[in-house]
Amino acid sequence: MSSYPRNYPFYNWVPKWLGILILVLMFIPILTVGGVYSVNSTEMMSGLGIISEHVTFTNFATSIGMAAFCPFLYRLVVIRREKMMCLAGFSMMYVLSYICAETDSIFLLALCSVLMGFLRMVLMMVNLFTLILYAGRIEAYLKIKPGLEPADGEGWDKLDIERSIAQPGIYLFFMILGQLGTSLTAWLAYEYEWQYVYYYMMGMLLVCILVIFVTMPYHRFQNKRFPINFRQFGNATLFCIPLVCFTYVMVYGKVLDWWDDPTIRMAAITAVLTGALFFYMESTHRSPYYQVGVLKLRTIRMGVLFYFLLMFLNSSAMFVNVFAGIGMKLDNWQNASLGNWTMLGYFIGGMITIFLSMKKVHFKYIFAGGFVMLGLAALFMYFEVQTDGLYERMKYPVIIRSTGMMMLYSLIPTYATQRMPYKFLSSWICTMITIRMVIAPSLGAAVYTNALQERQQNYVTRYAQDIDLLHPDASASFMSTVRGMSYQGKSKAEAVNMAAMSVKGRVQIQATLVAVKEMAGWTLYACLACAIFVLVVPYSKRKLVS
């Protein structure tokens, strides 16, 4: 702390409480970029004339950009130039937001999304480490500096307990702020147009830039050499290519009929070749961008597996949206409003995790409890999915699922990094984000959406076999629609066609609801299997070399 001014990064006239408030509020535009697409898909599709897969793809592109930053983490946070880094980052995000608001090119949207994801992580980490330094007078990067690891098993165990208590609080802070930003962007897109989300971000960024100019002085770069080798940005690009190709296959596979489409085949081949090239280069280079050795640690591999299972099963969140959209005919804003209940679930899950960690409850029981909560959310949907379901009751599976998700989401990193050398930390964060925000959710969404479509068509075929004019309910509905269309002046052929479409629509809805119910049941079994798995798997720690 002696090398920094007393009130770093602010002028001395800025009071402590105001400085903390400024740093906290600066997270809002940083985190808002994560909710730009997911809740605005309907408005963007109608405004750009695109399919939903385009919006999903650009959403994953943001996560890929976030993961690409992580290997630079330690070298970036030691720069300690809050003003200049935030000014540069916010200015670039302003330009990218303007491009996204004005373009109708999916390629440009995806490219800008990757860059904005990268900048989002830069600004988030710079702001977080500065906030910890300013509010707590703690130089947080010294807690992750290679060579400063605990010297014995007792020190590592103490560190595990500290992380088990601290990390749920940090995750809770970011996830609630992120959900607030998502809710705000959903409201803007619903009340106005989807472009207003970007205009809002641009306005917030200008406000942040003005506040930074007024409250923060200029600080010189303390080292003679910039700590990041720009050659490694080429490695970062090579890291992004296979992930972009993989998500392209997962997102567009159903639309393009999978391997029958040449672009799907080309993307798959490119993903395999560039992925192999990336791992070869990183494993043979003396100063790698990504430390491949991180994958040799057993706890890391188990953490990757746990995150994969969590985020794959978390794709079952689509059940609420499908049921609400098909069974209740809700609009996009009402659907997004249901998502606000995740904040309550996050809070409950965070408090449960902190309490159990303070009581030194073993990881396996907390993990099992998280998967059981995910299963209970699926069980609720199994019994709730029906033609006369209530909107008010849909908040319960959202709360239950987000509670279980938080218990796993916030504690898996603590388990995975047990006795992990600090030199692997940035590579672990890169791996963690790649699995939990790109690979697992994209694969889970592909499996769930394709399975839902297959089961839906199966039930449509089954139910349609019994629907004819001899069926009392179908006959009554069909004749009623024919008479109604005739009264409106339609021809007999038009009236019959409209009546047939009406009956088909009812069959389609019924088939969708039954398919959701069936998949909820299978999700329950999968969650229980995961709960049993995390209970029986051994939790051995890395042996320390004396």
XYZ file of C-alpha atoms in Angstrom:
546
model
C 0.000 0.000 0.000
C 2.954 2.344 0.526
C 3.519 2.703 -3.234
C 0.000 4.041 -3.795
C -1.484 7.407 -2.824
C -3.518 7.379 0.383
C -6.890 7.574 -1.380
C -5.987 5.534 -4.485
C -7.541 5.546 -7.088
C -9.465 8.752 -6.218
C -8.538 12.320 -5.427
C -8.143 13.044 -1.723
C -11.349 15.106 -1.676
C -13.465 12.038 -2.559
C -14.905 10.561 0.695
C -14.515 6.832 1.296
C -18.222 6.030 1.090
C -18.574 7.855 -2.227
C -15.564 6.093 -3.707
C -16.942 2.681 -2.746
C -20.343 3.607 -4.226
C -18.727 4.727 -7.496
C -16.735 1.504 -7.846
C -19.810 -0.627 -7.095
C -22.040 1.238 -9.559
C -19.404 0.913 -12.265
C -20.131 -2.813 -12.295
C -23.619 -2.167 -13.691
C -22.607 -1.257 -17.275
C -19.856 -3.879 -17.131
C -22.263 -6.679 -16.201
C -25.166 -5.461 -18.330
C -23.439 -6.609 -21.513
C -24.083 -10.203 -20.387
C -27.849 -9.752 -20.565
C -28.083 -7.931 -23.861
C -29.221 -10.875 -25.951
C -30.787 -13.593 -23.847
C -33.843 -11.618 -22.735
C -34.159 -9.522 -25.898
C -34.284 -12.349 -28.422
C -37.884 -11.767 -29.512
C -37.338 -8.049 -30.121
C -34.032 -8.605 -31.934
C -35.505 -11.313 -34.158
C -38.398 -9.099 -35.212
C -36.165 -6.055 -35.637
C -33.418 -7.761 -37.630
C -35.515 -10.440 -39.340
C -33.287 -13.190 -37.953
C -33.812 -16.567 -36.322
C -33.371 -17.214 -32.605
C -30.206 -19.229 -33.213
C -28.418 -16.048 -34.311
C -29.160 -14.414 -30.960
C -28.089 -17.524 -29.036
C -24.845 -17.712 -31.004
C -23.908 -14.094 -30.294
C -24.701 -14.653 -26.627
C -22.202 -17.526 -26.474
C -19.680 -15.388 -28.365
C -19.674 -12.961 -25.420
C -18.777 -15.816 -23.056
C -15.977 -16.967 -25.360
C -14.478 -13.477 -25.234
C -14.656 -13.549 -21.421
C -12.809 -16.879 -21.287
C -10.144 -15.635 -23.715
C -9.139 -12.876 -21.297
C -8.560 -15.084 -18.252
C -4.954 -16.243 -18.969
C -3.973 -12.548 -18.849
C -5.537 -12.101 -15.400
C -2.527 -11.833 -13.123
C -0.406 -9.820 -15.536
C -3.227 -7.315 -15.988
C -4.302 -6.683 -12.397
C -0.754 -5.754 -11.355
C -0.742 -2.804 -13.780
C -2.759 -0.767 -11.250
C -3.883 2.092 -13.494
C -7.607 2.198 -12.789
C -8.278 5.507 -14.547
C -6.511 4.835 -17.833
C -7.657 1.224 -18.126
C -11.295 2.091 -17.406
C -11.235 5.045 -19.792
C -9.788 2.901 -22.573
C -12.118 -0.029 -21.845
C -15.311 2.019 -21.559
C -14.447 3.976 -24.716
C -13.961 0.787 -26.739
C -17.175 -0.682 -25.343
C -18.971 2.518 -26.374
C -17.817 2.110 -29.967
C -18.713 -1.598 -30.022
C -22.148 -0.891 -28.531
C -22.810 1.670 -31.259
C -21.827 -0.841 -33.947
C -24.139 -3.477 -32.439
C -27.033 -1.017 -32.298
C -26.663 0.009 -35.944
C -25.588 -3.153 -37.774
C -27.808 -5.876 -39.177
C -24.853 -8.209 -39.828
C -24.741 -11.345 -37.675
C -20.996 -11.640 -38.301
C -20.390 -8.159 -36.889
C -22.665 -8.837 -33.916
C -20.739 -12.017 -33.098
C -17.328 -10.362 -33.551
C -18.292 -7.399 -31.384
C -19.685 -9.812 -28.812
C -16.334 -11.610 -28.518
C -14.507 -8.300 -28.099
C -17.055 -6.977 -25.593
C -16.806 -10.188 -23.591
C -13.032 -9.741 -23.437
C -13.362 -6.112 -22.363
C -16.057 -7.033 -19.857
C -13.662 -9.338 -18.006
C -10.831 -6.796 -18.173
C -12.966 -4.091 -16.600
C -14.579 -6.465 -14.093
C -11.247 -7.713 -12.742
C -9.600 -4.286 -12.705
C -12.590 -2.794 -10.903
C -12.915 -5.723 -8.466
C -9.268 -5.692 -7.373
C -9.372 -1.903 -7.035
C -12.558 -2.102 -4.942
C -10.976 -4.673 -2.604
C -7.877 -2.496 -2.256
C -9.853 0.704 -1.677
C -12.554 -0.662 0.635
C -10.600 -3.301 2.549
C -7.006 -2.029 2.235
C -6.094 -5.508 0.976
C -3.852 -6.060 -2.041
C -5.851 -8.993 -3.401
C -3.446 -9.966 -6.167
C -0.876 -10.923 -3.535
C -3.347 -13.652 -2.512
C -2.919 -15.264 -5.938
C 0.720 -14.452 -6.686
C 2.771 -17.543 -7.664
C 5.281 -18.368 -4.950
C 3.127 -17.087 -2.087
C 1.142 -20.302 -1.596
C 0.665 -21.726 1.913
C 3.674 -23.727 3.062
C 1.893 -26.686 4.650
C -1.366 -28.640 4.645
C -2.732 -26.703 7.612
C -2.315 -23.436 5.738
C -4.044 -24.845 2.646
C -6.953 -26.143 4.757
C -7.374 -22.735 6.362
C -7.376 -21.138 2.918
C -10.065 -23.587 1.746
C -12.334 -22.549 4.635
C -11.788 -18.859 3.857
C -12.623 -19.423 0.177
C -15.690 -21.509 1.031
C -17.093 -18.563 2.973
C -15.891 -15.712 0.753
C -16.607 -17.065 -2.735
C -20.383 -17.559 -2.274
C -20.593 -13.918 -1.171
C -18.632 -12.718 -4.213
C -20.680 -14.852 -6.603
C -23.905 -13.684 -4.962
C -22.889 -10.033 -5.460
C -22.090 -10.470 -9.148
C -25.049 -12.702 -9.979
C -27.603 -10.382 -8.377
C -26.087 -7.339 -10.094
C -26.075 -9.263 -13.372
C -29.735 -10.213 -12.985
C -30.662 -6.588 -12.223
C -28.907 -5.524 -15.420
C -30.653 -8.295 -17.349
C -34.036 -7.189 -16.023
C -33.361 -3.592 -16.984
C -32.328 -4.509 -20.525
C -35.431 -6.692 -20.879
C -37.625 -3.772 -19.847
C -35.919 -1.409 -22.293
C -36.280 -3.877 -25.158
C -39.948 -4.520 -24.339
C -40.978 -0.889 -23.831
C -39.003 0.545 -26.737
C -36.816 -1.333 -29.246
C -33.955 -3.775 -28.789
C -31.480 -1.116 -29.982
C -32.309 0.929 -26.878
C -30.415 -1.630 -24.804
C -27.222 -0.591 -26.559
C -28.120 3.099 -26.362
C -28.669 2.664 -22.625
C -25.240 1.066 -22.322
C -23.692 3.892 -24.296
C -25.269 6.434 -21.969
C -24.090 4.541 -18.882
C -20.582 4.315 -20.325
C -20.477 8.077 -20.946
C -21.580 8.711 -17.362
C -18.848 6.388 -16.095
C -16.227 8.126 -18.239
C -17.308 11.523 -16.885
C -17.213 10.300 -13.267
C -13.747 8.810 -13.807
C -12.438 12.094 -15.245
C -13.791 14.081 -12.300
C -12.890 11.787 -9.389
C -9.673 9.980 -10.401
C -6.211 11.497 -10.964
C -3.654 10.288 -13.478
C -1.229 7.593 -12.262
C 1.987 6.709 -14.024
C 2.788 3.176 -15.168
C 5.006 1.827 -12.373
C 7.014 -0.758 -14.319
C 9.420 -0.282 -17.179
C 7.927 -3.052 -19.290
C 4.283 -3.758 -20.102
C 3.531 -7.171 -18.523
C 1.546 -8.612 -21.469
C 3.261 -10.005 -24.558
C 1.100 -8.963 -27.509
C 2.187 -12.094 -29.399
C -0.101 -13.997 -27.064
C -3.143 -12.237 -28.481
C -2.594 -14.538 -31.458
C -2.847 -17.477 -29.062
C -6.038 -15.959 -27.659
C -7.459 -15.805 -31.182
C -6.553 -19.453 -31.742
C -8.288 -20.242 -28.440
C -11.498 -18.550 -29.623
C -11.706 -20.222 -33.054
C -12.458 -23.827 -31.936
C -14.962 -22.604 -29.347
C -16.769 -20.444 -31.898
C -16.890 -23.397 -34.311
C -18.127 -25.738 -31.568
C -20.939 -23.403 -30.537
C -21.833 -22.912 -34.202
C -22.339 -26.666 -34.555
C -24.350 -26.892 -31.324
C -26.547 -23.866 -32.019
C -27.181 -24.270 -35.749
C -27.116 -28.066 -35.987
C -30.875 -28.488 -35.655
C -31.663 -25.705 -38.127
C -29.180 -26.869 -40.764
C -29.927 -30.605 -40.374
C -26.593 -31.365 -38.729
C -24.039 -33.192 -40.889
C -26.020 -32.794 -44.096
C -24.950 -29.156 -44.172
C -21.403 -28.397 -45.430
C -20.925 -25.470 -43.027
C -21.615 -27.738 -40.038
C -19.071 -30.253 -41.296
C -16.526 -27.512 -41.942
C -17.062 -25.981 -38.493
C -16.641 -29.374 -36.803
C -13.420 -30.141 -38.691
C -12.074 -26.645 -37.968
C -12.900 -26.985 -34.261
C -11.013 -30.296 -33.993
C -7.948 -29.136 -35.971
C -7.587 -25.711 -34.330
C -8.259 -27.175 -30.890
C -5.520 -29.766 -31.347
C -3.161 -27.083 -32.700
C -3.893 -24.837 -29.719
C -3.111 -27.537 -27.145
C 0.036 -28.560 -29.046
C 1.351 -24.993 -29.129
C 0.561 -24.332 -25.482
C 2.133 -27.587 -24.295
C 5.391 -27.028 -26.204
C 5.948 -23.281 -25.765
C 8.227 -22.065 -22.973
C 5.979 -19.113 -22.122
C 2.478 -20.375 -22.871
C -0.707 -18.345 -22.954
C -2.595 -21.267 -21.324
C -1.018 -23.633 -18.782
C -2.026 -27.089 -20.045
C -0.614 -28.608 -16.859
C -3.671 -27.382 -14.960
C -5.629 -30.300 -16.430
C -3.266 -32.787 -14.771
C -4.633 -31.921 -11.316
C -7.363 -34.318 -10.188
C -9.412 -31.693 -8.348
C -9.424 -29.528 -11.473
C -10.680 -32.394 -13.617
C -13.389 -33.187 -11.061
C -14.336 -29.508 -10.862
C -14.671 -29.418 -14.647
C -16.890 -32.519 -14.515
C -19.086 -31.071 -11.744
C -19.504 -27.788 -13.629
C -20.357 -29.675 -16.802
C -23.053 -31.699 -15.045
C -24.431 -28.595 -13.337
C -24.671 -26.400 -16.435
C -25.898 -29.246 -18.642
C -28.783 -29.983 -16.247
C -29.326 -26.264 -15.682
C -30.455 -26.139 -19.324
C -33.704 -27.571 -17.964
C -34.534 -23.957 -17.088
C -36.059 -23.889 -20.573
C -39.025 -25.887 -19.205
C -40.411 -22.803 -17.473
C -40.059 -20.647 -20.589
C -41.564 -23.286 -22.897
C -44.498 -23.938 -20.580
C -45.084 -20.248 -19.946
C -44.893 -19.410 -23.646
C -46.938 -22.332 -24.990
C -49.342 -23.016 -22.152
C -49.908 -19.467 -20.917
C -49.142 -17.301 -23.982
C -46.888 -14.966 -21.997
C -45.008 -12.138 -23.685
C -41.246 -11.642 -23.492
C -41.411 -9.187 -20.583
C -43.526 -11.491 -18.424
C -41.115 -14.323 -19.151
C -38.163 -12.098 -18.209
C -39.939 -11.039 -15.011
C -39.989 -14.665 -13.907
C -36.222 -14.584 -14.115
C -36.080 -11.946 -11.388
C -37.050 -14.633 -8.886
C -33.603 -16.145 -9.440
C -32.230 -13.378 -7.222
C -34.169 -14.795 -4.272
C -32.900 -18.264 -5.106
C -29.326 -16.973 -5.400
C -29.629 -15.297 -2.002
C -31.038 -18.411 -0.321
C -28.422 -20.646 -1.942
C -25.611 -18.253 -1.044
C -26.674 -18.032 2.600
C -27.047 -21.824 2.855
C -23.589 -22.330 1.352
C -21.928 -19.777 3.644
C -23.633 -21.247 6.726
C -22.692 -24.833 5.865
C -19.128 -23.794 5.029
C -18.789 -22.060 8.397
C -19.962 -25.309 10.003
C -17.236 -27.119 7.988
C -19.740 -29.386 6.232
C -18.014 -31.554 3.630
C -18.199 -30.511 -0.018
C -19.982 -33.680 -1.065
C -23.051 -32.983 1.049
C -23.403 -29.432 -0.254
C -22.917 -30.586 -3.854
C -25.453 -33.376 -3.397
C -27.901 -30.868 -1.911
C -27.461 -28.634 -4.948
C -28.245 -31.410 -7.412
C -31.237 -32.467 -5.305
C -32.584 -28.905 -5.516
C -32.245 -28.994 -9.303
C -34.143 -32.283 -9.263
C -36.894 -30.801 -7.071
C -37.342 -27.971 -9.590
C -37.790 -30.592 -12.336
C -40.174 -32.543 -10.089
C -42.278 -29.427 -9.550
C -42.513 -28.920 -13.319
C -43.492 -32.565 -13.793
C -46.594 -32.112 -11.655
C -47.302 -28.473 -12.583
C -47.262 -28.807 -16.386
C -50.925 -28.908 -17.363
C -53.331 -26.941 -19.533
C -54.630 -24.857 -16.598
C -51.263 -24.001 -14.999
C -50.904 -20.712 -13.113
C -48.328 -18.017 -13.879
C -47.948 -17.211 -10.177
C -46.742 -20.743 -9.446
C -43.938 -20.631 -12.006
C -41.766 -18.636 -9.601
C -41.287 -21.693 -7.387
C -39.284 -23.854 -9.819
C -37.224 -20.765 -10.689
C -36.384 -20.163 -7.013
C -35.691 -23.835 -6.279
C -33.464 -24.286 -9.331
C -31.447 -21.097 -8.715
C -30.965 -22.077 -5.055
C -29.433 -25.399 -6.049
C -27.441 -23.787 -8.822
C -25.919 -21.262 -6.400
C -24.900 -23.979 -3.942
C -22.902 -25.704 -6.677
C -21.895 -22.698 -8.768
C -20.182 -20.832 -5.923
C -18.468 -23.760 -4.191
C -17.136 -25.891 -7.041
C -14.197 -23.445 -7.590
C -13.170 -23.835 -3.935
C -13.050 -27.605 -4.272
C -11.336 -27.527 -7.673
C -8.533 -25.205 -6.514
C -7.645 -27.145 -3.346
C -3.842 -27.027 -2.991
C -3.545 -25.790 -6.583
C -0.303 -23.897 -7.323
C -1.110 -20.264 -8.015
C 0.620 -20.392 -11.395
C -2.392 -22.366 -12.656
C -5.049 -19.951 -11.359
C -5.607 -17.911 -14.518
C -5.712 -21.064 -16.654
C -8.236 -22.614 -14.246
C -10.505 -19.561 -14.494
C -10.252 -19.779 -18.285
C -11.171 -23.485 -18.144
C -13.998 -22.842 -15.684
C -15.641 -20.130 -17.796
C -15.202 -22.180 -20.962
C -16.987 -25.180 -19.445
C -19.713 -23.448 -17.466
C -20.574 -20.665 -19.929
C -19.786 -22.106 -23.365
C -19.358 -25.868 -23.750
C -21.798 -27.256 -21.167
C -24.705 -24.804 -21.738
C -24.416 -24.938 -25.542
C -24.327 -28.748 -25.508
C -27.116 -28.884 -22.910
C -29.298 -26.491 -24.898
C -28.724 -28.530 -28.072
C -29.638 -31.799 -26.354
C -32.693 -30.396 -24.576
C -34.104 -28.536 -27.588
C -33.579 -31.463 -29.953
C -35.014 -33.941 -27.459
C -38.007 -31.674 -26.872
C -38.625 -31.394 -30.603
C -38.343 -35.162 -31.112
C -40.685 -35.995 -28.235
C -43.072 -33.280 -29.321
C -43.334 -34.710 -32.834
C -43.759 -38.186 -31.382
C -46.759 -37.095 -29.324
C -48.213 -35.042 -32.175
C -48.200 -38.171 -34.338
C -49.707 -40.274 -31.556
C -52.498 -37.845 -30.646
C -53.340 -36.944 -34.245
C -54.239 -40.566 -34.969
C -57.313 -40.299 -32.738
C -58.424 -36.849 -33.906
C -61.192 -36.998 -36.516
C -64.838 -36.012 -36.842
C -65.830 -39.044 -34.780
C -63.966 -37.593 -31.784
C -66.579 -35.604 -29.765
C -64.380 -32.750 -28.534
C -62.427 -32.408 -31.796
C -65.618 -32.525 -33.852
C -67.313 -29.871 -31.706
C -64.287 -27.553 -31.926
C -63.928 -28.134 -35.675
C -67.599 -27.411 -36.484
C -67.650 -24.374 -34.186
C -64.642 -22.860 -35.986
C -66.179 -23.605 -39.417
C -69.391 -21.794 -38.444
C -67.451 -18.854 -37.023
C -65.392 -18.473 -40.184
C -68.515 -18.760 -42.331
C -70.206 -15.952 -40.376
C -67.144 -13.808 -41.120
C -67.670 -14.287 -44.844
C -64.993 -16.931 -45.474
C -65.534 -19.514 -48.184
C -66.213 -23.101 -47.191
C -62.701 -24.173 -48.179
C -61.130 -21.347 -46.144
C -63.352 -22.097 -43.146
C -62.456 -25.799 -43.200
C -58.748 -24.985 -43.514
C -58.872 -22.562 -40.576
C -60.758 -25.113 -38.473
C -58.173 -27.789 -39.269
C -55.359 -25.416 -38.295
C -57.131 -24.659 -35.018
C -57.436 -28.349 -34.143
C -53.808 -28.930 -35.128
C -52.733 -26.084 -32.844
C -54.488 -27.678 -29.890
C -52.821 -31.005 -30.590
C -49.449 -29.241 -30.883
C -49.886 -27.552 -27.491
C -50.935 -30.776 -25.808
C -47.987 -32.644 -27.338
C -45.553 -29.939 -26.176
C -46.857 -30.026 -22.606
C -46.597 -33.808 -22.429
C -43.055 -33.667 -23.888
C -42.015 -31.122 -21.249
C -43.495 -33.319 -18.523
C -41.623 -36.378 -19.797
C -38.298 -34.532 -20.046
C -38.775 -33.089 -16.552
C -39.061 -36.649 -15.274
C -35.828 -37.706 -16.981
C -34.108 -34.586 -15.619
C -35.175 -35.580 -12.104
C -33.560 -39.010 -12.551
C -30.382 -37.401 -13.914
C -30.169 -34.984 -10.955
C -30.596 -37.808 -8.448
C -27.897 -39.807 -10.242
C -25.549 -36.791 -10.024
C -26.350 -36.373 -6.310
C -25.415 -40.021 -5.683
C -22.273 -39.628 -7.798
C -20.946 -36.623 -5.843
C -21.606 -38.487 -2.595
C -19.621 -41.599 -3.493
C -16.726 -40.107 -5.489
C -13.495 -39.786 -3.419
C -12.374 -36.276 -2.449
C -8.643 -36.808 -2.084
C -6.304 -33.801 -1.880
C -3.051 -33.256 -3.728
C -0.044 -34.471 -1.783
C 2.355 -31.675 -0.918
C 5.995 -32.140 -1.861
C 8.191 -31.438 1.144
